JSON list of C-alpha atoms in Angstrom, two decimals:
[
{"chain": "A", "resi": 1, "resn": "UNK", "atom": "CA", "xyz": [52.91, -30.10, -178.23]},
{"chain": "A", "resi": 2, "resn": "UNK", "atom": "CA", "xyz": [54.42, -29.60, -181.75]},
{"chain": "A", "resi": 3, "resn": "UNK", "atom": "CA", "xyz": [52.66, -27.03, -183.74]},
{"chain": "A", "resi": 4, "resn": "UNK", "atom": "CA", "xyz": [52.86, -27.74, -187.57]},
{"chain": "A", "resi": 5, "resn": "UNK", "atom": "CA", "xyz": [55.09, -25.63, -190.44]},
{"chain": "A", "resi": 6, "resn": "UNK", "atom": "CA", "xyz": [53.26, -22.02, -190.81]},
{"chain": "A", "resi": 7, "resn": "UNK", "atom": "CA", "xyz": [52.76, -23.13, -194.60]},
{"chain": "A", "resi": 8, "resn": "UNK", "atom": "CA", "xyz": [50.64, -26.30, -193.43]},
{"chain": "A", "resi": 9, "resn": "UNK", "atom": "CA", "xyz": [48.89, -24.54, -191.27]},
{"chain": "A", "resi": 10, "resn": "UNK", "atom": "CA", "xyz": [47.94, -22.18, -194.24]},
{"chain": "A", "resi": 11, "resn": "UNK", "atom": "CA", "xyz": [46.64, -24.57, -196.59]},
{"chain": "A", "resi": 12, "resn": "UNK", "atom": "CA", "xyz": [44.62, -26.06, -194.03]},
{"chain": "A", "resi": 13, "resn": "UNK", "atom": "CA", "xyz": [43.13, -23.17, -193.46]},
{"chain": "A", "resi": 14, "resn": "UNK", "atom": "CA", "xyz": [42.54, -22.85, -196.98]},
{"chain": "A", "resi": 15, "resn": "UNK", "atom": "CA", "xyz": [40.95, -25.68, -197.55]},
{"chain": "A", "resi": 16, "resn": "UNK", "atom": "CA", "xyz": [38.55, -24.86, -194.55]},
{"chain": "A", "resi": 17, "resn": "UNK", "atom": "CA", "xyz": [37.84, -21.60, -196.27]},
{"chain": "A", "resi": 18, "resn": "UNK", "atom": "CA", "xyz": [36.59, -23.18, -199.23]},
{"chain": "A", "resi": 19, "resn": "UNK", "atom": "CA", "xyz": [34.84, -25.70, -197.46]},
{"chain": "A", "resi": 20, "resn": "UNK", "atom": "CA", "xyz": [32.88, -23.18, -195.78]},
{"chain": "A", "resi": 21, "resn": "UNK", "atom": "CA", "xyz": [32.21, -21.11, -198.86]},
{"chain": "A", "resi": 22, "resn": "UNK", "atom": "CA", "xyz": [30.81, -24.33, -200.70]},
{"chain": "A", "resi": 23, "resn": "UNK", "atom": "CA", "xyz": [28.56, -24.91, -197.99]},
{"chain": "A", "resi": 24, "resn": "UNK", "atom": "CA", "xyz": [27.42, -20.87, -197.83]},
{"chain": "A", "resi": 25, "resn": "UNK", "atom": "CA", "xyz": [26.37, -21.18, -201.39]},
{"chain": "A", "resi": 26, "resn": "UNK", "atom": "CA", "xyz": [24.45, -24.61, -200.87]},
{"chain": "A", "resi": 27, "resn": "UNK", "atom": "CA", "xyz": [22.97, -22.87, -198.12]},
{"chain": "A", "resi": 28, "resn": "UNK", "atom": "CA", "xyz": [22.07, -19.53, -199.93]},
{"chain": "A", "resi": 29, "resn": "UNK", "atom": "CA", "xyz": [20.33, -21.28, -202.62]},
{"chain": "A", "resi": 30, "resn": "UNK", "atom": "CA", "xyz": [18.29, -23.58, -200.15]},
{"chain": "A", "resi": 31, "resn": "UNK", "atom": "CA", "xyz": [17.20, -20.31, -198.77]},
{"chain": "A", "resi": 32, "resn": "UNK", "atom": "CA", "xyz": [16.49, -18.81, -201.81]},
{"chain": "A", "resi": 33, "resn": "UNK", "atom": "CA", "xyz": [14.06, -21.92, -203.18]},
{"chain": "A", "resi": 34, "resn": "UNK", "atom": "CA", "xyz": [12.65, -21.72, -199.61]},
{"chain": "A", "resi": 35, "resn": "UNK", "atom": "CA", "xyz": [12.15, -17.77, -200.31]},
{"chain": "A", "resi": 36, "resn": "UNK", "atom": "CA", "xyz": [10.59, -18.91, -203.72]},
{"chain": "A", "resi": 37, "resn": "UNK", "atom": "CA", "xyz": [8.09, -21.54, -202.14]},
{"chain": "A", "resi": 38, "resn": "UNK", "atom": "CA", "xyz": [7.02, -18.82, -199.85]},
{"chain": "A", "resi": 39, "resn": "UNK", "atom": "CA", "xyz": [6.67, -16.77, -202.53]},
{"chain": "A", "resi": 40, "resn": "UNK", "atom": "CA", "xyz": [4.68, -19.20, -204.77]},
{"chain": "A", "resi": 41, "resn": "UNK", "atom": "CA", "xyz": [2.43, -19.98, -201.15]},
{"chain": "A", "resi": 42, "resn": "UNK", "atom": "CA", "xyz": [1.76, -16.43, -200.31]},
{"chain": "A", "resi": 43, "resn": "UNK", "atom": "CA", "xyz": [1.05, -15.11, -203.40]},
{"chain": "A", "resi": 44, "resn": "UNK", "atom": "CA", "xyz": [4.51, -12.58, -203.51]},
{"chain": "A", "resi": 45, "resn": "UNK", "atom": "CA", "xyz": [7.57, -11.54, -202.49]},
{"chain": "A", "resi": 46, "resn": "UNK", "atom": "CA", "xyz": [6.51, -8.67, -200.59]},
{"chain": "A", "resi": 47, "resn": "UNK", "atom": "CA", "xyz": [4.40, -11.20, -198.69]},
{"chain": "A", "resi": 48, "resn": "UNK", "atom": "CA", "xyz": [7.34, -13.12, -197.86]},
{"chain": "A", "resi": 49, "resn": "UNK", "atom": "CA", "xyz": [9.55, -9.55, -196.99]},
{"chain": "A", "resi": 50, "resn": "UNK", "atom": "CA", "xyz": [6.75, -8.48, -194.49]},
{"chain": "A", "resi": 51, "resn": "UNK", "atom": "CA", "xyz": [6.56, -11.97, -192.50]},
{"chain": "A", "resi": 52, "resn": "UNK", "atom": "CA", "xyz": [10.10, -12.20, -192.52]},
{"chain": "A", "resi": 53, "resn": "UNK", "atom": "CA", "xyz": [10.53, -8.70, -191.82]},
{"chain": "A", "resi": 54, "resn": "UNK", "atom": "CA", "xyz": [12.83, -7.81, -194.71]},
{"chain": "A", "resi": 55, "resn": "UNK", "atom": "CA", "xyz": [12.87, -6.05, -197.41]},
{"chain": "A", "resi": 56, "resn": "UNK", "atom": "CA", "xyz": [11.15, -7.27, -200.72]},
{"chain": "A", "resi": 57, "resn": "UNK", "atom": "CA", "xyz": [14.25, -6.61, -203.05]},
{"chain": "A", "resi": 58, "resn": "UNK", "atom": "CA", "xyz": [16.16, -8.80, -200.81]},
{"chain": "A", "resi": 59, "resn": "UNK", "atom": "CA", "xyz": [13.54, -11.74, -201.30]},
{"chain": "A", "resi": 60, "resn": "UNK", "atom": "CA", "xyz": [13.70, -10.56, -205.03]},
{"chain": "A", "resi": 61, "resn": "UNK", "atom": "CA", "xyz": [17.49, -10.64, -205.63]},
{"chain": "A", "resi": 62, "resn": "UNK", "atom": "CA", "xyz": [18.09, -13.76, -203.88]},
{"chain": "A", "resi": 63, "resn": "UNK", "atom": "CA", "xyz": [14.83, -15.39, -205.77]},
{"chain": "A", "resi": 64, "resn": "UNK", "atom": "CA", "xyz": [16.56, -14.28, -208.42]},
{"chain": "A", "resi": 65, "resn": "UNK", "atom": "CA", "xyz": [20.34, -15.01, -207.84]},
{"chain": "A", "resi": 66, "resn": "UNK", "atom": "CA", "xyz": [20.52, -18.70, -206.77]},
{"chain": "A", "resi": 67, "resn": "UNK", "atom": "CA", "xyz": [17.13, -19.62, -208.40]},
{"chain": "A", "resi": 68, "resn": "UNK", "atom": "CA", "xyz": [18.29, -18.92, -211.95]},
{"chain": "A", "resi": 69, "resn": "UNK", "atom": "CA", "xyz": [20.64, -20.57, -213.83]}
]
């Protein structure tokens, strides 16, 4: 089995990589409007923090972050 040129191998590779990071930030903000409907349903973020067992500013910042354009 022929493996491919190193510089092939690279861009595809690349193109993976931002792939992947596209579909990280689709996923962060999904989780950040499900964060935000928690939020909304419970009343506030520390809600949220304490069922999830995290801390509030990290509800908070990502609330914020991919919530707000």
């Amino acid at each position: 089995m022929e493996t491919s040129p190193w510089r092939d191998r690279i861009r595809t590779e690349d193109e993976l990589l931002e792939q992947l990071e596209s579909q990280a930030e689709q996923a962060r903000r999904r989780r950040a409007e499900a964060l935000k409907e928690g939020a909304d349903e419970l009343g506030s973020v520390y809600a949220v923090a304490k069922q999830l067992g995290i801390s509030w500013t990290a509800v908070a910042k990502a609330i914020k972050k991919y919530t707000t354009e």
